[in-house]
Coordinates of N, CA and C in Angstrom, one line a residue:
Chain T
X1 N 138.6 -170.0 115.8 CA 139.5 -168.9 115.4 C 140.9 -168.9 116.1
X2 N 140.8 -169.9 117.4 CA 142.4 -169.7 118.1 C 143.1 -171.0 117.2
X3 N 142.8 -171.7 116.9 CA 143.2 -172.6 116.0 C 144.6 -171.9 114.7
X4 N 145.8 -172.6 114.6 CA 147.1 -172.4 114.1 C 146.3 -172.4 112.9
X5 N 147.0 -171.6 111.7 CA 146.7 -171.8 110.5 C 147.1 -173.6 110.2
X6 N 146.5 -174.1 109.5 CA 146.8 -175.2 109.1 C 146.7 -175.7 107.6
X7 N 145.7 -174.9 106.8 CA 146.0 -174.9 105.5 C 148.0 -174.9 104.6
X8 N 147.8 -175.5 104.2 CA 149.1 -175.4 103.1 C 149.5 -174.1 102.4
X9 N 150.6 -173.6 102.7 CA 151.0 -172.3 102.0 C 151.5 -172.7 101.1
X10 N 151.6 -172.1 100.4 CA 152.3 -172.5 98.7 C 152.8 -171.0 97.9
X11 N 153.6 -170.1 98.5 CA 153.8 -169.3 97.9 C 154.8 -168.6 97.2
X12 N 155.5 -169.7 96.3 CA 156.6 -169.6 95.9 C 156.4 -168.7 94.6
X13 N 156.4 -167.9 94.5 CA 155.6 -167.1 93.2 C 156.6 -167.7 91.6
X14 N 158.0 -168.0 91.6 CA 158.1 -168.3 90.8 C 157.5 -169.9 90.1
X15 N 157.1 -170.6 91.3 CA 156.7 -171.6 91.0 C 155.3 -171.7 90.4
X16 N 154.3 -170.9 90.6 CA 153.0 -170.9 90.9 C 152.5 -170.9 89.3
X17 N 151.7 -171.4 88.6 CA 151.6 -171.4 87.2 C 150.2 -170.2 87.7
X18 N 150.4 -168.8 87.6 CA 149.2 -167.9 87.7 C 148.1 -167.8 85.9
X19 N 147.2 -167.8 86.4 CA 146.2 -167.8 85.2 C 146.3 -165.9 85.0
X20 N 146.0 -165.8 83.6 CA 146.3 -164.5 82.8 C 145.8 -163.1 83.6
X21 N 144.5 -163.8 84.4 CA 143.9 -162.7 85.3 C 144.7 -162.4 86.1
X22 N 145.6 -163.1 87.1 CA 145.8 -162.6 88.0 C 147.6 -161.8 87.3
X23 N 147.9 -162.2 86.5 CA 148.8 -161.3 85.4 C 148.1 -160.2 85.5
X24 N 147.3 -159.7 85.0 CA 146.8 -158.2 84.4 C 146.3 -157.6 85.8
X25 N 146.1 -158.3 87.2 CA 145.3 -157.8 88.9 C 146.9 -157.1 88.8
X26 N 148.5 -158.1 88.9 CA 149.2 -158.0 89.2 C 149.8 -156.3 88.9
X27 N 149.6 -156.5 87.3 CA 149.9 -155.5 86.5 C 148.9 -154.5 86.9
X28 N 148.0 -154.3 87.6 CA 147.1 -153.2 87.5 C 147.6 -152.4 88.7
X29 N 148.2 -153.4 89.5 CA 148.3 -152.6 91.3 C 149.8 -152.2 90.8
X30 N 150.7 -153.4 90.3 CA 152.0 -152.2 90.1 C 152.3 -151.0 89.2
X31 N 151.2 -151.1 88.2 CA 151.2 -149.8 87.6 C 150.8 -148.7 88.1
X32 N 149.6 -148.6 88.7 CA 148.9 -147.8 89.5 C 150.1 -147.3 90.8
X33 N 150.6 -148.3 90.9 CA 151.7 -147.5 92.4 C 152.6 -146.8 91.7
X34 N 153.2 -147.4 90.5 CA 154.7 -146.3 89.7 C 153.4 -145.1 89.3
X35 N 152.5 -145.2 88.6 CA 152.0 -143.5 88.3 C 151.8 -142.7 89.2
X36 N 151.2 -143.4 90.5 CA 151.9 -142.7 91.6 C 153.1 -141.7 91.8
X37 N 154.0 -142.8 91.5 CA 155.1 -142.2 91.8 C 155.5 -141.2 91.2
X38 N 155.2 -141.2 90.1 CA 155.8 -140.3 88.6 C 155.0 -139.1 89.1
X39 N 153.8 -139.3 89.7 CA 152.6 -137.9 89.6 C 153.8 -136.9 90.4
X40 N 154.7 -136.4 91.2 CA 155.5 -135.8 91.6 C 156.5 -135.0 90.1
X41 N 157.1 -136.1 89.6 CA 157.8 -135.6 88.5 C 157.0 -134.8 87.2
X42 N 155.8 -135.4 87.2 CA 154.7 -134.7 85.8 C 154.6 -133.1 86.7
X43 N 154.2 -132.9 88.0 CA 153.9 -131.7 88.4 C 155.2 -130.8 88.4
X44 N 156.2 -131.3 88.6 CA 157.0 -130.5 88.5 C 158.1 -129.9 86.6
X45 N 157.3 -130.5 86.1 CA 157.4 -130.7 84.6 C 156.6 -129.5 83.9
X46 N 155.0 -129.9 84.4 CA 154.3 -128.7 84.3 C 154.2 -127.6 84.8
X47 N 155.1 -128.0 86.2 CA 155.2 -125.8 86.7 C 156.5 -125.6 86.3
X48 N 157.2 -126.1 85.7 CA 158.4 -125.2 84.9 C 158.2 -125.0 83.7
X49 N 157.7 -125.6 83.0 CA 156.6 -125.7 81.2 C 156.3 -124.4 81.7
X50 N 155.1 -124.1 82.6 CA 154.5 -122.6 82.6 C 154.9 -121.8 82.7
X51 N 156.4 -122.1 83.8 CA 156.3 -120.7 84.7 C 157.5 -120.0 83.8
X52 N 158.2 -119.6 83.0 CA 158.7 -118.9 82.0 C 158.9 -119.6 80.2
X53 N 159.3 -118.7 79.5 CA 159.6 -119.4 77.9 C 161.0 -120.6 78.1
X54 N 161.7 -120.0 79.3 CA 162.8 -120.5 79.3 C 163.0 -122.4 79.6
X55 N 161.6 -122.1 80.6 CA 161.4 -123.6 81.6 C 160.4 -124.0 80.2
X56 N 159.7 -123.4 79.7 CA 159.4 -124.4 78.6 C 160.1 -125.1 77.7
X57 N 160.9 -124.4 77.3 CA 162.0 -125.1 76.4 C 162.7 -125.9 76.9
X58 N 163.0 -125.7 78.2 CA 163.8 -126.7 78.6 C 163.1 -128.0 79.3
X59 N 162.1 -127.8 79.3 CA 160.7 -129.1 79.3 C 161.2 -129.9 77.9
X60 N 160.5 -129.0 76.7 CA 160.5 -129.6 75.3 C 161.8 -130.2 75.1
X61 N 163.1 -129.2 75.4 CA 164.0 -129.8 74.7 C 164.3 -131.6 75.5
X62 N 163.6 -131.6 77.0 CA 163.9 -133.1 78.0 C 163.1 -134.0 77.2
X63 N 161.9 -133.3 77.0 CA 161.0 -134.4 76.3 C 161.4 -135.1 74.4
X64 N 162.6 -134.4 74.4 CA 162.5 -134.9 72.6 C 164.1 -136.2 72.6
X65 N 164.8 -135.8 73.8 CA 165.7 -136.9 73.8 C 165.3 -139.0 73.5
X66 N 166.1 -139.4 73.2 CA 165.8 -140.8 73.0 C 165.2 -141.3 73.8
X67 N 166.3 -141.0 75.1 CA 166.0 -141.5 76.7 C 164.4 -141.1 77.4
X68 N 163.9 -139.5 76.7 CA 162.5 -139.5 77.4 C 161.4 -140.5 76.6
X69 N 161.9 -140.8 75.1 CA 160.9 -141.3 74.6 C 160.7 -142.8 75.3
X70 N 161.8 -143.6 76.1 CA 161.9 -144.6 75.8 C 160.7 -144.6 76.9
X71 N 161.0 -143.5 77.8 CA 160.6 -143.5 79.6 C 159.1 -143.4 79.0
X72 N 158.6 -142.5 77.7 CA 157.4 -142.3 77.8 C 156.7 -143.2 77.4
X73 N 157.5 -144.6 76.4 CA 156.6 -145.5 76.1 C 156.4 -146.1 77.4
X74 N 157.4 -146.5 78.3 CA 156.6 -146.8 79.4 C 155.7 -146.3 80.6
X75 N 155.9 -145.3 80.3 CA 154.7 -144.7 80.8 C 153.7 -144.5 80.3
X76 N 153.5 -144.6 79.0 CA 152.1 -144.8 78.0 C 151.7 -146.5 78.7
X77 N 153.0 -147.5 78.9 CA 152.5 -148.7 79.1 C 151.6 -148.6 80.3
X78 N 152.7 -148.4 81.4 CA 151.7 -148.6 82.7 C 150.3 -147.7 82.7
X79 N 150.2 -146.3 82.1 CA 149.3 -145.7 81.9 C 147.5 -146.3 81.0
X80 N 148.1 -146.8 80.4 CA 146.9 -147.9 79.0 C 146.8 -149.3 79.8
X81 N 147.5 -149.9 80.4 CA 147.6 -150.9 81.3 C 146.6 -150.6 82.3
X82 N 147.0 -149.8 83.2 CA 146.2 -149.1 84.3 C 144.7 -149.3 83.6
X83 N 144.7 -148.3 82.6 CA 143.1 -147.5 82.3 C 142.3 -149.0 81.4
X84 N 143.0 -149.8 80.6 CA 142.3 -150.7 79.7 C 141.8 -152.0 81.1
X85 N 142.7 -152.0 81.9 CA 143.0 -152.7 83.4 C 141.3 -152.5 84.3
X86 N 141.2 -151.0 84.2 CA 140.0 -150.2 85.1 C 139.1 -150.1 84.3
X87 N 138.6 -150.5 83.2 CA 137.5 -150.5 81.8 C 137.1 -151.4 82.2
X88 N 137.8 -152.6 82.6 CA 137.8 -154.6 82.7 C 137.5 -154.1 83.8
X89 N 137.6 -153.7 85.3 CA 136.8 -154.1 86.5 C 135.6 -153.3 86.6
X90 N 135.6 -152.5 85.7 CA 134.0 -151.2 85.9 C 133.2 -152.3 84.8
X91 N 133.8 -152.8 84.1 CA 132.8 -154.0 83.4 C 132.3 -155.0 83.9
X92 N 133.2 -155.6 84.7 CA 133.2 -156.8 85.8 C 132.0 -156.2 86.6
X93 N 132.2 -155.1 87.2 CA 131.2 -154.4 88.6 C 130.0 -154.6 87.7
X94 N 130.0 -154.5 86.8 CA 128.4 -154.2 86.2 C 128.0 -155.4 85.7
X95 N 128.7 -157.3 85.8 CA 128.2 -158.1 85.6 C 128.6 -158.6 83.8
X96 N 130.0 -157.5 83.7 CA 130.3 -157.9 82.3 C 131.1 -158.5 81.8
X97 N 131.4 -159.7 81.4 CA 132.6 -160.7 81.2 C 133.0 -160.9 82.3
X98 N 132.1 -161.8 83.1 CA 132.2 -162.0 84.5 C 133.0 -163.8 84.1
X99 N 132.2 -164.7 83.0 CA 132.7 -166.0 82.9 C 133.6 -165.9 82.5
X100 N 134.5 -167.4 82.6 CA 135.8 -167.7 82.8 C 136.8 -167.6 81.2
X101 N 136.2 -167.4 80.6 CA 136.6 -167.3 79.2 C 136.8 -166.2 78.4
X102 N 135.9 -165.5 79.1 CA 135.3 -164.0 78.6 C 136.5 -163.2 79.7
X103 N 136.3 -163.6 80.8 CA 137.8 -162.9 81.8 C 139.1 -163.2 80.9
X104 N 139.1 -163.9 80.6 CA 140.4 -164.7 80.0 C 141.0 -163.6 78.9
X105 N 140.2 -163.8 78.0 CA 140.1 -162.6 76.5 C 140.1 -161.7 77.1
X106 N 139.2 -161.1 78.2 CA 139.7 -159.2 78.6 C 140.8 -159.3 79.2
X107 N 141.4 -160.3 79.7 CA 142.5 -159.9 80.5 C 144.0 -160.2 79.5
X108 N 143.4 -160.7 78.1 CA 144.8 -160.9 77.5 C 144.6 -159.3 76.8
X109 N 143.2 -159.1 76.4 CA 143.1 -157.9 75.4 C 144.0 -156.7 76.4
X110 N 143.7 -156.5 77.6 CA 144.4 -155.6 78.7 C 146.0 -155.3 78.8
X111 N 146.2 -156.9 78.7 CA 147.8 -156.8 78.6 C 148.8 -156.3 77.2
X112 N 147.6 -157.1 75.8 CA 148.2 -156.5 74.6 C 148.2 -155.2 74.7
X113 N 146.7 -154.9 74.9 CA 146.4 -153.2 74.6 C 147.3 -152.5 75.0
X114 N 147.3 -152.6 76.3 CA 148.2 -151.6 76.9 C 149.6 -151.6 76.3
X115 N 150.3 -152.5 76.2 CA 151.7 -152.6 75.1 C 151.4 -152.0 74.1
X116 N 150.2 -152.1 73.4 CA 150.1 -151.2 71.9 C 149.6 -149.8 72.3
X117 N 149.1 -149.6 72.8 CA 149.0 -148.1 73.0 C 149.5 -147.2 74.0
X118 N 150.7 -148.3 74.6 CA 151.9 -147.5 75.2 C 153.0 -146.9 74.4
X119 N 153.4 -148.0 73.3 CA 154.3 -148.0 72.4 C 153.3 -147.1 71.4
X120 N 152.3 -146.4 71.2 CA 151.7 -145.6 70.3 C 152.0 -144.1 71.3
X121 N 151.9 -144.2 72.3 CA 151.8 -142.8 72.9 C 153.2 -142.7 73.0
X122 N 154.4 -143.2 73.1 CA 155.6 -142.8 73.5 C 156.4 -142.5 71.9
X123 N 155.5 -143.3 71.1 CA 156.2 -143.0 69.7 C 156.2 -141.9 69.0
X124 N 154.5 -141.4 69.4 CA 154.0 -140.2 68.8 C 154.4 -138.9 69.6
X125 N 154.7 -139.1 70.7 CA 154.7 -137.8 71.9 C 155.7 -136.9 70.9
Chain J
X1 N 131.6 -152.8 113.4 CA 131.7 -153.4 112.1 C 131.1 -152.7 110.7
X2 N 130.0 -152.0 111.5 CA 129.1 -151.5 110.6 C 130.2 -150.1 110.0
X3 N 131.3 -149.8 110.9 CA 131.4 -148.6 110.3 C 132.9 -149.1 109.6
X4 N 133.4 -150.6 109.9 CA 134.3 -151.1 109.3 C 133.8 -150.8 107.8
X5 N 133.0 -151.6 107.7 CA 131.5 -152.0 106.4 C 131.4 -150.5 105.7
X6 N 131.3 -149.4 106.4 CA 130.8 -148.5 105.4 C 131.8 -147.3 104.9
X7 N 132.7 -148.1 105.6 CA 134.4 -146.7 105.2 C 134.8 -147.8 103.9
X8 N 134.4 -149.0 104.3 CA 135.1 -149.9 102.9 C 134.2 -149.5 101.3
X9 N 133.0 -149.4 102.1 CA 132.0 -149.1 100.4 C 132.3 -147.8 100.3
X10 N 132.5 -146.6 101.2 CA 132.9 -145.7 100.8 C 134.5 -145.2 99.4
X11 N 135.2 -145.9 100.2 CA 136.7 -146.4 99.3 C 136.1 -146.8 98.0
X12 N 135.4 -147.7 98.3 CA 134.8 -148.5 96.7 C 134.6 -147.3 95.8
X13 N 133.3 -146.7 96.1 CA 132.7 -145.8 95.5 C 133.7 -144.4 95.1
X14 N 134.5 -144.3 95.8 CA 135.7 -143.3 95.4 C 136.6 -143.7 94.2
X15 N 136.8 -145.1 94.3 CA 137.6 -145.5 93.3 C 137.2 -145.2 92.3
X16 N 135.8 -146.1 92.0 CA 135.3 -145.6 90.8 C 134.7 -144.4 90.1
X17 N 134.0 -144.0 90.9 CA 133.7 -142.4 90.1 C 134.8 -141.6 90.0
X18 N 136.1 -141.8 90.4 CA 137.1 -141.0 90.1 C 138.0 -141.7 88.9
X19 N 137.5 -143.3 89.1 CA 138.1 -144.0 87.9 C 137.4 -143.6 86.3
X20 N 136.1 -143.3 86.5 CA 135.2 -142.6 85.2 C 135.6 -141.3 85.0
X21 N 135.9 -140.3 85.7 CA 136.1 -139.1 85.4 C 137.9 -139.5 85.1
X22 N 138.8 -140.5 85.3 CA 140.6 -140.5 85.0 C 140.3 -141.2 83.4
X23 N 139.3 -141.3 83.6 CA 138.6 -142.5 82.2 C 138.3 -141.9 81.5
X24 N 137.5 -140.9 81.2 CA 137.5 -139.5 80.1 C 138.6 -138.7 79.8
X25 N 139.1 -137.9 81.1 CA 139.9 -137.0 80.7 C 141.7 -137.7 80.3
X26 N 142.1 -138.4 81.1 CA 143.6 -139.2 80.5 C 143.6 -139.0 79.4
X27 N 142.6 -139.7 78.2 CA 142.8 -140.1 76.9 C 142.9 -138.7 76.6
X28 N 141.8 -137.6 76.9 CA 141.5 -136.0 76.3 C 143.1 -135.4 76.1
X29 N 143.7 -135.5 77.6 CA 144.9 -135.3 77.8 C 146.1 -135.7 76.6
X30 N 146.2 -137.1 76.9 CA 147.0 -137.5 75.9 C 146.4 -136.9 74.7
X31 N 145.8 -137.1 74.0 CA 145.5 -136.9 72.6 C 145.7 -135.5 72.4
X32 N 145.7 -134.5 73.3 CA 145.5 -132.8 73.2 C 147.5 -133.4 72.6
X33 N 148.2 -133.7 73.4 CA 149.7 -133.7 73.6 C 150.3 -134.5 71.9
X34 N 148.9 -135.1 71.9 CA 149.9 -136.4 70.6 C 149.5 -135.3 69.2
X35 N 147.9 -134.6 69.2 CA 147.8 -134.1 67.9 C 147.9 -132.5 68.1
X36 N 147.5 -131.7 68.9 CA 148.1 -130.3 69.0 C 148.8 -130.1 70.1
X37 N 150.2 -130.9 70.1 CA 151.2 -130.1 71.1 C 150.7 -128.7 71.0
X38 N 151.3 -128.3 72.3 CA 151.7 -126.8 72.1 C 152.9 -125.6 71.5
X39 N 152.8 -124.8 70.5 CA 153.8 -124.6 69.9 C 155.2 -123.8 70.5
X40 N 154.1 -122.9 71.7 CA 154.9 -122.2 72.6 C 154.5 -121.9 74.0
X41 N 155.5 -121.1 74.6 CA 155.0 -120.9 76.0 C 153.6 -120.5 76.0
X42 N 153.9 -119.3 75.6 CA 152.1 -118.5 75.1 C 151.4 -119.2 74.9
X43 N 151.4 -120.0 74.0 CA 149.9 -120.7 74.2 C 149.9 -121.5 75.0
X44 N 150.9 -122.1 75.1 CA 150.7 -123.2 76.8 C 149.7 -122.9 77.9
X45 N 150.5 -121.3 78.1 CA 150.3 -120.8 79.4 C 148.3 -120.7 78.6
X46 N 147.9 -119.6 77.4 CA 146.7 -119.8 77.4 C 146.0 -120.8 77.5
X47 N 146.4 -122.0 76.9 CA 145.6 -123.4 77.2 C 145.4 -123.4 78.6
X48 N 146.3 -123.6 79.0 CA 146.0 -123.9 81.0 C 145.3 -122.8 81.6
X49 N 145.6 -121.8 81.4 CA 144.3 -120.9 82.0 C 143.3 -120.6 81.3
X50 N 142.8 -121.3 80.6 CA 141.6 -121.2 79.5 C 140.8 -121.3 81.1
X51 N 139.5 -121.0 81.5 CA 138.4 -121.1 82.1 C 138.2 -122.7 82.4
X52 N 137.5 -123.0 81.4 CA 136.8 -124.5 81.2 C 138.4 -125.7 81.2
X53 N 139.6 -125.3 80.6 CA 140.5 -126.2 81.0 C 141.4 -126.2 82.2
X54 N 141.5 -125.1 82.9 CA 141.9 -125.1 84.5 C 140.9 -126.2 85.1
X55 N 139.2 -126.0 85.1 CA 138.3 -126.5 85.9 C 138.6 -127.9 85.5
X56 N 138.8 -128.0 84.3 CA 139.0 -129.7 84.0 C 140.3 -130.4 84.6
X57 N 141.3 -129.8 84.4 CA 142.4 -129.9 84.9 C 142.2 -130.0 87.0
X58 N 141.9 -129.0 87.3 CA 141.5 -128.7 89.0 C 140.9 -130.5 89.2
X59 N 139.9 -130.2 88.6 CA 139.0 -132.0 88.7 C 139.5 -133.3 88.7
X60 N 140.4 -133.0 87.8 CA 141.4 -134.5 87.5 C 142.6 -134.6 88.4
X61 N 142.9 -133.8 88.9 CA 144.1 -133.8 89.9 C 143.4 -134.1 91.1
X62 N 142.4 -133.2 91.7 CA 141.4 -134.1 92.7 C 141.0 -135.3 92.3
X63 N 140.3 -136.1 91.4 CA 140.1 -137.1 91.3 C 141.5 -138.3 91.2
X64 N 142.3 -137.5 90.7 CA 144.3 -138.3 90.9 C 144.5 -138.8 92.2
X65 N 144.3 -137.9 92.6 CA 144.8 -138.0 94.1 C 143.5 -138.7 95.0
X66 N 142.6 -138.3 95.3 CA 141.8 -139.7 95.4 C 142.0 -141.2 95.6
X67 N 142.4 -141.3 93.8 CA 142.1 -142.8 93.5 C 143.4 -143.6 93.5
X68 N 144.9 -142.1 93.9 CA 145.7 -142.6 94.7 C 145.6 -143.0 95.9
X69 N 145.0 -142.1 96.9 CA 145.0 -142.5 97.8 C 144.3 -144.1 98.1
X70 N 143.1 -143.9 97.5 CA 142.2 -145.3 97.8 C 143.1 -146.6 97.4
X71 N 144.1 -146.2 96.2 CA 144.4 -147.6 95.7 C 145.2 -147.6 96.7
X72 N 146.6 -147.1 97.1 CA 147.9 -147.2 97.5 C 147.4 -148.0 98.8
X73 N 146.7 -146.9 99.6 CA 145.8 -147.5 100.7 C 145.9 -149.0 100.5
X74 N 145.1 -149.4 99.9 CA 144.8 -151.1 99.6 C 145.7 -151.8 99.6
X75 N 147.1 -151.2 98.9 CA 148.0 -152.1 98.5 C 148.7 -151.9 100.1
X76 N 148.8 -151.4 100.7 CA 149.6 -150.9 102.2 C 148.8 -152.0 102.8
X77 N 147.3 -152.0 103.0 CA 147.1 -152.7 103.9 C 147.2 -154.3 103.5
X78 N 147.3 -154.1 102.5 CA 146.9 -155.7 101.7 C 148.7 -156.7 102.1
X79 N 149.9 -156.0 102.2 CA 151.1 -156.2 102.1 C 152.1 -155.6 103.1
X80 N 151.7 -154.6 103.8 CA 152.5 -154.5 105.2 C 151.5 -154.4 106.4
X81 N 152.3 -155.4 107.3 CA 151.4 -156.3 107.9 C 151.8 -155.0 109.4
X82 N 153.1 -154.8 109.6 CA 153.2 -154.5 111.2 C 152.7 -152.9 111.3
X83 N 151.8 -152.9 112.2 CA 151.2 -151.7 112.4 C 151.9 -149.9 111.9
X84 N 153.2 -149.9 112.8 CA 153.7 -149.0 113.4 C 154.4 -148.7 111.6
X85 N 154.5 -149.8 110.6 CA 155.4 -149.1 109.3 C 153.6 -148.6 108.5
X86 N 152.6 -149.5 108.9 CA 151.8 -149.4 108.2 C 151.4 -147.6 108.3
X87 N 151.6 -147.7 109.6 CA 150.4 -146.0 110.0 C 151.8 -145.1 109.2
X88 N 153.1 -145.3 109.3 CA 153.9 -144.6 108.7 C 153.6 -144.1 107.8
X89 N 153.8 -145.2 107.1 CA 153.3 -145.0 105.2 C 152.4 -144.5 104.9
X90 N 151.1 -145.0 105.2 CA 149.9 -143.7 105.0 C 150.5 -142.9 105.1
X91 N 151.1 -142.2 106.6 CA 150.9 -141.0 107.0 C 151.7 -140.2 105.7
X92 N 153.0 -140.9 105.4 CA 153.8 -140.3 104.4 C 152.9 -139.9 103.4
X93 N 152.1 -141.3 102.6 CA 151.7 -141.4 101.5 C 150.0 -140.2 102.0
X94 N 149.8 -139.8 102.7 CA 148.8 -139.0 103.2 C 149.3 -137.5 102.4
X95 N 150.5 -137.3 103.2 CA 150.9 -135.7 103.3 C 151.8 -135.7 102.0
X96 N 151.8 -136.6 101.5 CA 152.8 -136.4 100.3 C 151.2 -136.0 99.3
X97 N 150.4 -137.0 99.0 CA 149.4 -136.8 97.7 C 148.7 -135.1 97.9
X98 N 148.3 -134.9 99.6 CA 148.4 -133.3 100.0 C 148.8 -132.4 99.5
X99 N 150.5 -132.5 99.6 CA 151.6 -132.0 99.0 C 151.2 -131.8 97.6
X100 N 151.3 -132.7 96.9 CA 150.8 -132.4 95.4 C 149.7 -132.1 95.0
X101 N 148.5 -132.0 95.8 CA 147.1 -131.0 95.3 C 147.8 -130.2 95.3
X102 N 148.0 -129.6 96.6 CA 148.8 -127.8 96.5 C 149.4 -127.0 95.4
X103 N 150.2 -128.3 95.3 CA 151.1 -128.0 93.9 C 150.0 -127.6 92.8
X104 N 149.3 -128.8 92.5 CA 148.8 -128.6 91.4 C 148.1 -127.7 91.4
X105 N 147.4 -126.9 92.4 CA 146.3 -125.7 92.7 C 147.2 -124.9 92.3
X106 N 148.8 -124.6 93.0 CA 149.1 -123.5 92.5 C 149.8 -123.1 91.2
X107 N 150.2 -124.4 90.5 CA 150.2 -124.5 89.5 C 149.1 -124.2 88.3
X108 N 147.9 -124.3 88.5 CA 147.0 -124.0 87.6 C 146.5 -123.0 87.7
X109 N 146.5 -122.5 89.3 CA 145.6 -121.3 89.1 C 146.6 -119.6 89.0
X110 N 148.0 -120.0 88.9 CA 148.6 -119.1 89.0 C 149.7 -119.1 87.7
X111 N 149.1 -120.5 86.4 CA 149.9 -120.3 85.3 C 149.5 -119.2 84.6
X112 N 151.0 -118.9 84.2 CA 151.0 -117.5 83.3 C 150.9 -116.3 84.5
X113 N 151.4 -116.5 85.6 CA 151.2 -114.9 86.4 C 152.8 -115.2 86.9
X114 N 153.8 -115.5 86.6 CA 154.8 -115.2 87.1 C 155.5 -114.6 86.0

């Protein structure tokens, strides 16, 4: 253990040809940190929606501009990303599309899905 | 080690049963918003103080905050290495997710009383 690392680092990320899984790991941790972040702005969305007719309207009227729809497809993305993301490791845990092929397919289905049912939830909102 | 070993399976097990309960209700959520918005304050305010949808709502914001904390956690320790930014960040990312139960408690349990 007192021994220098000596293995070869190789971590030029642009360089690195990553396999589709570690695409959709990547996508799972940085979605999960921006919903994070947003969880501040949703709360404060919701206690002005409640707390008079006035703050509700002025909720609805934020939410119908171009500009929120664009924010909410992407937050449908990271959101469907996230959850189709966490379906694929609670399936994994339980020994499901564990082989290399079968990972492959959930982790592309993960990345389309979530694009299609981000761009469904921000279209419809 | 042992108790290295059992705060880690603890985390585990948080993740997920809070990932099954964000796993039900999200979609509930969404879909309440995509096919019966709400038309006005009034009913807003009734939806959220409905009984059964406060408790639902109460649950999912504890389970939010949770599976915040557990993930963010991960990513902190997994990517900042020097102690003194690491205990920061928690601490921030501690009293901030805090911060937002509160919120959301008094948010739910006091909509429609202002």
């Amino acid at each position: 253990m007192t021994t220098k690392l000596q293995r070869p680092r190789f971590l030029d990320l642009l360089k690195i040809h990553m396999p589709v899984g570690a695409v959709a790991s990547f996508g799972h941790r940085i979605s999960g940190l921006l919903l994070v972040l947003s969880i501040p702005f949703g709360l404060y969305l919701l206690d002005l929606s409640l707390r008079s007719p006035q703050g509700f309207a002025q909720v609805a009227h934020w939410l119908t501009g171009i500009g929120a729809h664009l924010l909410l497809i992407l937050l449908g993305w990271l959101l469907f990303h996230h959850l189709l993301g966490g379906i694929r490791y609670l399936a994994i845990d339980m020994d499901w599309g564990v082989a290399r092929d079968t990972a492959r397919r959930s982790a592309w289905g993960v990345l389309a899905g979530g694009i299609l049912l981000g761009l469904l939830m921000g279209l419809g909102l | 080690m042992s108790l290295r070993r059992a705060s880690g399976l603890r985390a585990w097990v948080v993740q997920r049963v809070s990932a099954v309960y964000l796993l039900l209700f999200t979609p509930l959520l969404v879909g309440k918003f995509l096919f019966y918005p709400p038309p006005d304050h009034t009913a807003w305010v009734q939806w959220v103080s409905n009984r059964w949808v406060a408790i639902g709502l109460l649950l999912f914001f504890v389970a939010l905050l949770m599976h915040a904390w557990v993930g963010v956690r991960d990513i902190l320790i997994d990517y900042v290495h020097p102690l003194g930014a690491r205990v920061l960040l928690l601490t921030l990312l501690a009293f901030g997710l805090l911060g937002c139960g509160f919120w959301a408690l008094d948010i739910v349990l006091h909509a429609g009383a202002h």
